[in-house]
Tab-separated table of C-alpha atoms in Angstrom:
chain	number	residue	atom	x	y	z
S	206	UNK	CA	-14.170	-7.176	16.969
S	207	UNK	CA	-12.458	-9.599	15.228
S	208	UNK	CA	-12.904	-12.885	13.301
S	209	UNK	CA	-10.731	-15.536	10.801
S	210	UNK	CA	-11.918	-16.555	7.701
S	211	UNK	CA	-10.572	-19.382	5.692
S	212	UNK	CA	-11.303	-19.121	1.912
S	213	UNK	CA	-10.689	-21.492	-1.063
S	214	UNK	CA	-8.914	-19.962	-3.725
S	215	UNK	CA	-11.149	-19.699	-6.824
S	216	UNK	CA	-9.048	-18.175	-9.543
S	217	UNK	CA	-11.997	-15.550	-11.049
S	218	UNK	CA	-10.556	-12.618	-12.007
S	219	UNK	CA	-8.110	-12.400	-15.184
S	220	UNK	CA	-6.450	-9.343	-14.070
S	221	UNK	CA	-5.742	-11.305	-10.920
S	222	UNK	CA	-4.263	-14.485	-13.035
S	223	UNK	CA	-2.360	-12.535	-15.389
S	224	UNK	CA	-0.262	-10.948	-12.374
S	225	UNK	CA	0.059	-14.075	-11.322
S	226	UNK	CA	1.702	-14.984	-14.353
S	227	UNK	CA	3.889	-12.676	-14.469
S	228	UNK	CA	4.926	-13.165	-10.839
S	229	UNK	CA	5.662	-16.903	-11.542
S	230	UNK	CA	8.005	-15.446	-14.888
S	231	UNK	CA	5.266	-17.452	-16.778
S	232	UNK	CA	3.595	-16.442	-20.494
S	233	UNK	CA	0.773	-14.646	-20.301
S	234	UNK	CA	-2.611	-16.748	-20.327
S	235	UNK	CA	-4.589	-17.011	-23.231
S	236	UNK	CA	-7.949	-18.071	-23.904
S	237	UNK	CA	-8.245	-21.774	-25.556
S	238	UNK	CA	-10.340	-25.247	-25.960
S	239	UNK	CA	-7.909	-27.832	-24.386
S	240	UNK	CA	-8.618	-31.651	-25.501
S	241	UNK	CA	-7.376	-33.406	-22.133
S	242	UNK	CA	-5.802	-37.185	-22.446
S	243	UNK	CA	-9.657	-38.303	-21.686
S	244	UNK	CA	-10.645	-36.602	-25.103
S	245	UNK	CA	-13.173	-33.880	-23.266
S	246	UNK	CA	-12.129	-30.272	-24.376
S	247	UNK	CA	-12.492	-27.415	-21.902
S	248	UNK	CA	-12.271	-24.183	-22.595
S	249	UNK	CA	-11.004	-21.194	-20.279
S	250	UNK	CA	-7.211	-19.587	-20.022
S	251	UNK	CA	-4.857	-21.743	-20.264
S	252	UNK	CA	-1.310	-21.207	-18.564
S	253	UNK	CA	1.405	-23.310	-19.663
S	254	UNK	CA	4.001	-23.708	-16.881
S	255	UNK	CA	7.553	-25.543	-18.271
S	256	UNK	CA	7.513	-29.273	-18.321
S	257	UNK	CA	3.931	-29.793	-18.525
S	258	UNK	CA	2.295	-31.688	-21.216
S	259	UNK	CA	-1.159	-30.283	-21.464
S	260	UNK	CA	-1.801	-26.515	-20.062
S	261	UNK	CA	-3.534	-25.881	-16.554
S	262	UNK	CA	-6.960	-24.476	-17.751
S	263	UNK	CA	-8.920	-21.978	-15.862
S	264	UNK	CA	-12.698	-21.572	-16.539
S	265	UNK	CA	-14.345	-19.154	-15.994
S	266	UNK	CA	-16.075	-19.961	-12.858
S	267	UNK	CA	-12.266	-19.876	-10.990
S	268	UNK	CA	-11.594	-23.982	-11.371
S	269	UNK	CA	-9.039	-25.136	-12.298
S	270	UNK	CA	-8.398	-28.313	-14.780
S	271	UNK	CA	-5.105	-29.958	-15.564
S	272	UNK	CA	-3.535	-33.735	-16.500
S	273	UNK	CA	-0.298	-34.094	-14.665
S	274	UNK	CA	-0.806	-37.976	-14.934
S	275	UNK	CA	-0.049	-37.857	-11.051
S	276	UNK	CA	3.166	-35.636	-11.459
S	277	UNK	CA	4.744	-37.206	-14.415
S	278	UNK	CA	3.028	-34.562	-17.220
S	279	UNK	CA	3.553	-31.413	-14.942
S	280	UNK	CA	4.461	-31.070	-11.334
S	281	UNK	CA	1.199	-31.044	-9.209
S	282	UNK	CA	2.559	-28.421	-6.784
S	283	UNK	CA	2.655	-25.897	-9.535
S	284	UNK	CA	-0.944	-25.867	-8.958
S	285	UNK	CA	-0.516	-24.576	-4.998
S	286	UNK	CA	2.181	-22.167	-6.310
S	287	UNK	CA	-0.242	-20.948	-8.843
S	288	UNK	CA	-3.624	-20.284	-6.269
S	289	UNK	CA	-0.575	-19.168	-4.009
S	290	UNK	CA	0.628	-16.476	-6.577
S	291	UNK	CA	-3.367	-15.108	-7.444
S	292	UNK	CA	-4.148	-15.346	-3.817
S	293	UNK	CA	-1.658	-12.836	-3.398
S	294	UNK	CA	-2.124	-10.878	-6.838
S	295	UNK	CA	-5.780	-10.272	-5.881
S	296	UNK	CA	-5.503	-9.321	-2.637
S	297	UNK	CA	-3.109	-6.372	-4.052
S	298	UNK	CA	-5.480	-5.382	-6.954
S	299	UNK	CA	-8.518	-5.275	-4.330
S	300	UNK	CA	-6.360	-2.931	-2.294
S	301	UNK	CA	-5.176	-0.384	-5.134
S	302	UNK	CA	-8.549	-0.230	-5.720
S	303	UNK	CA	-9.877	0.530	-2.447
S	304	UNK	CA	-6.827	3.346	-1.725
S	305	UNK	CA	-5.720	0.544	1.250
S	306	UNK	CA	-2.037	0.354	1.709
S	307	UNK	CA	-1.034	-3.323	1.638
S	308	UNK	CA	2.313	-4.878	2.664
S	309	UNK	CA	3.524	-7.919	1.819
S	310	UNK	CA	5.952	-10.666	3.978
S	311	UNK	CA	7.886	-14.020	3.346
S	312	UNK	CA	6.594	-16.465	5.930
S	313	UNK	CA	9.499	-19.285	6.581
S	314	UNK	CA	7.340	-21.739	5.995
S	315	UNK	CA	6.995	-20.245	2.316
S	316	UNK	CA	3.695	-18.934	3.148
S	317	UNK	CA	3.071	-15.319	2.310
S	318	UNK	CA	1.650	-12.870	5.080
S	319	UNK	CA	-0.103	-9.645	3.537
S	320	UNK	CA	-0.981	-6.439	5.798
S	321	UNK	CA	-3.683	-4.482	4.359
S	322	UNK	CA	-4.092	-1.029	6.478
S	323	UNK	CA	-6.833	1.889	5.421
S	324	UNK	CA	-5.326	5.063	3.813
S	325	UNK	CA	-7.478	8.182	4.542
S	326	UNK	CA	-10.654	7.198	3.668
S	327	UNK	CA	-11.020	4.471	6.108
S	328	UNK	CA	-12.056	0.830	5.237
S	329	UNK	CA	-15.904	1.878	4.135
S	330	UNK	CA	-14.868	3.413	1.353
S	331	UNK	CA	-16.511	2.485	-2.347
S	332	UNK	CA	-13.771	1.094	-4.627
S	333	UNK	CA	-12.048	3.200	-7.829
S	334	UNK	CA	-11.958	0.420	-9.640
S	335	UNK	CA	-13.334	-3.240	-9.653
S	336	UNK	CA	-11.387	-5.881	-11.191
S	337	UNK	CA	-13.037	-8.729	-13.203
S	338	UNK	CA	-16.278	-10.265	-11.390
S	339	UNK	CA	-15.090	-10.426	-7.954
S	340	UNK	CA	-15.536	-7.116	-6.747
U	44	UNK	CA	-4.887	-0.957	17.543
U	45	UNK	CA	-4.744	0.298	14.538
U	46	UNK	CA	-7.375	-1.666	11.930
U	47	UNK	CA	-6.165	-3.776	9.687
U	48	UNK	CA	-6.631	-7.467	7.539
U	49	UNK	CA	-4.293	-9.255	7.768
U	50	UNK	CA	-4.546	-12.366	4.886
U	51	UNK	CA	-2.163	-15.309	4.886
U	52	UNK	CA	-1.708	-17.219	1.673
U	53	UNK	CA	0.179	-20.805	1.742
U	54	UNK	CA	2.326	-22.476	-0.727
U	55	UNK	CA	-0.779	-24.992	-1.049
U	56	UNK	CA	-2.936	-21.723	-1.802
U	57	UNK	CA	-5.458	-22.170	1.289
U	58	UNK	CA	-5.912	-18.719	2.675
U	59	UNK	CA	-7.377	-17.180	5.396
U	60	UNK	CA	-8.557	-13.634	6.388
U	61	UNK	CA	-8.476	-12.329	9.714
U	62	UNK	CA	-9.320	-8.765	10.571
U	63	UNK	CA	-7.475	-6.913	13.651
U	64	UNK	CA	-9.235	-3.917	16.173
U	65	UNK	CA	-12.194	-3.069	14.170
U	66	UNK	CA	-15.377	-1.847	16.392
U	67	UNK	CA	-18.167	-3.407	16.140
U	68	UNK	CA	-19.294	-5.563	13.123
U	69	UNK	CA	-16.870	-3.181	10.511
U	70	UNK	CA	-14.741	-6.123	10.970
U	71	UNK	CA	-17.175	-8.461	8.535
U	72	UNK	CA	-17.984	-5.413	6.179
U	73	UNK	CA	-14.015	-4.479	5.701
U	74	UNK	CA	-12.742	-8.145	4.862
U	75	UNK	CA	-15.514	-9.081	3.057
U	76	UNK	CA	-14.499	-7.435	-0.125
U	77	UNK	CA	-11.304	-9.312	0.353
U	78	UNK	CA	-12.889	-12.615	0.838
U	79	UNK	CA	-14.837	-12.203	-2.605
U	80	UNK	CA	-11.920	-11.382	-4.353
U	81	UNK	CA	-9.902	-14.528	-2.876
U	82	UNK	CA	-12.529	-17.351	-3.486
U	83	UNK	CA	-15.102	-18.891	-1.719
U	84	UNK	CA	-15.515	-18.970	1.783
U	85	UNK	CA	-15.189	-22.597	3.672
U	86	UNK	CA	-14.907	-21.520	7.315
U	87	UNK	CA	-15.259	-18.752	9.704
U	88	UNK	CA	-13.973	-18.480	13.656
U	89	UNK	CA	-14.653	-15.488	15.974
U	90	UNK	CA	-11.599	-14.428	18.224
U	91	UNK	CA	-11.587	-13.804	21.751
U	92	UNK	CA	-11.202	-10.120	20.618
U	93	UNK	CA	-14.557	-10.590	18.968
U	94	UNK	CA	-16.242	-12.299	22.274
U	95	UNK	CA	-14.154	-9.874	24.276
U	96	UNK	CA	-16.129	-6.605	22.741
U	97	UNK	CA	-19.480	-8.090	22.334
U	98	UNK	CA	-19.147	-8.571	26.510
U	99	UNK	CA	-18.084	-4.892	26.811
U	100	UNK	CA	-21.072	-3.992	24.034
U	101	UNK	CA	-23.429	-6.395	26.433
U	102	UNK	CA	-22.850	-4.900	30.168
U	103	UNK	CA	-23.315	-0.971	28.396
U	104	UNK	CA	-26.434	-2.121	27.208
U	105	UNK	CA	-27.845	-4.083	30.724
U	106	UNK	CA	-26.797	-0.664	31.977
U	107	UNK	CA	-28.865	1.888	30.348
């Protein structure tokens, strides 16, 4: 049987974000308390894509908080690029640690299509490693 | 069919999880430590291939 779930990306797992990083040829993240344009400070990792004034901040629940000043201090589809890039990141770390072979394909629309297949242990299988807090 | 997830992830970063010939209710047990791993879930749709089984599942059991 078979069923489609649709998830919102909640960026939880550091190991997850870091690869992300690095997929997007961005510096690593790095914890910091951010003072936004409103004067609140946040704390969480903060990447800092080029061209954007203050860094996009992720807590620790998985939000995300950034001032792009509607696209004029950073360009808001970073953002989508960003979730894109963990999405993806994620889905590979959750599959190295389960021993599932996972293969990955360009969509035209610039969508990415992942193919995640059991090795010999079959999909029941207890994981050899859990990443972060999303296990 | 061979099981398997397959997980689409757009430039906007919605995704969405959809599992492929798994018997009986693997399906929700394979994906789901996928679905933790991605985020949060926000919606969930059963295929035909899901109605299609639980028919087949149904008529063995009005059977016996």
């Amino acid at each position: 049987m078979s069923h489609v779930v649709t998830i919102e990306t909640k960026l939880r797992d550091p190991a997850a974000l870091l690869a992300a990083c690095v997929r997007l040829k961005l510096p690593e993240p790095r914890p910091e308390t951010v003072k936004f344009f409103d004067g609140a400070e946040h704390s969480g990792l903060a990447v800092r894509p080029p061209g954007f004034v203050y860094p996009v901040l992720v807590q620790p629940d998985g939000a995300v908080r950034c001032d792009t000043y509607e696209g004029r201090w950073g360009d808001d589809a970073f953002l989508g690029r960003l979730k894109q890039a963990y999405a993806v990141e994620a889905a590979k770390l959750q599959a190295n640690a389960r021993g599932h072979r996972i293969t990955e394909t360009a969509l035209p629309d610039g969508g990415v299509k992942l193919t995640v297949t059991a090795g010999a242990a079959g999909f029941g299988a207890a994981p050899q490693q859990v990443y972060g807090g999303a296990a | 069919m061979t099981p398997r997830i397959e997980i689409t992830v757009m430039p906007e970063g919605e995704t969405s999880v959809e599992t492929k010939g798994f018997a009986g209710s693997a399906c929700k047990a394979a994906s789901k430590p996928y679905e933790d791993a991605l985020g949060s879930q926000s919606a969930e749709r059963l295929t035909p291939e899901y109605h299609a089984t639980e028919a087949v599942a149904h008529t063995v059991e009005q059977r016996a």
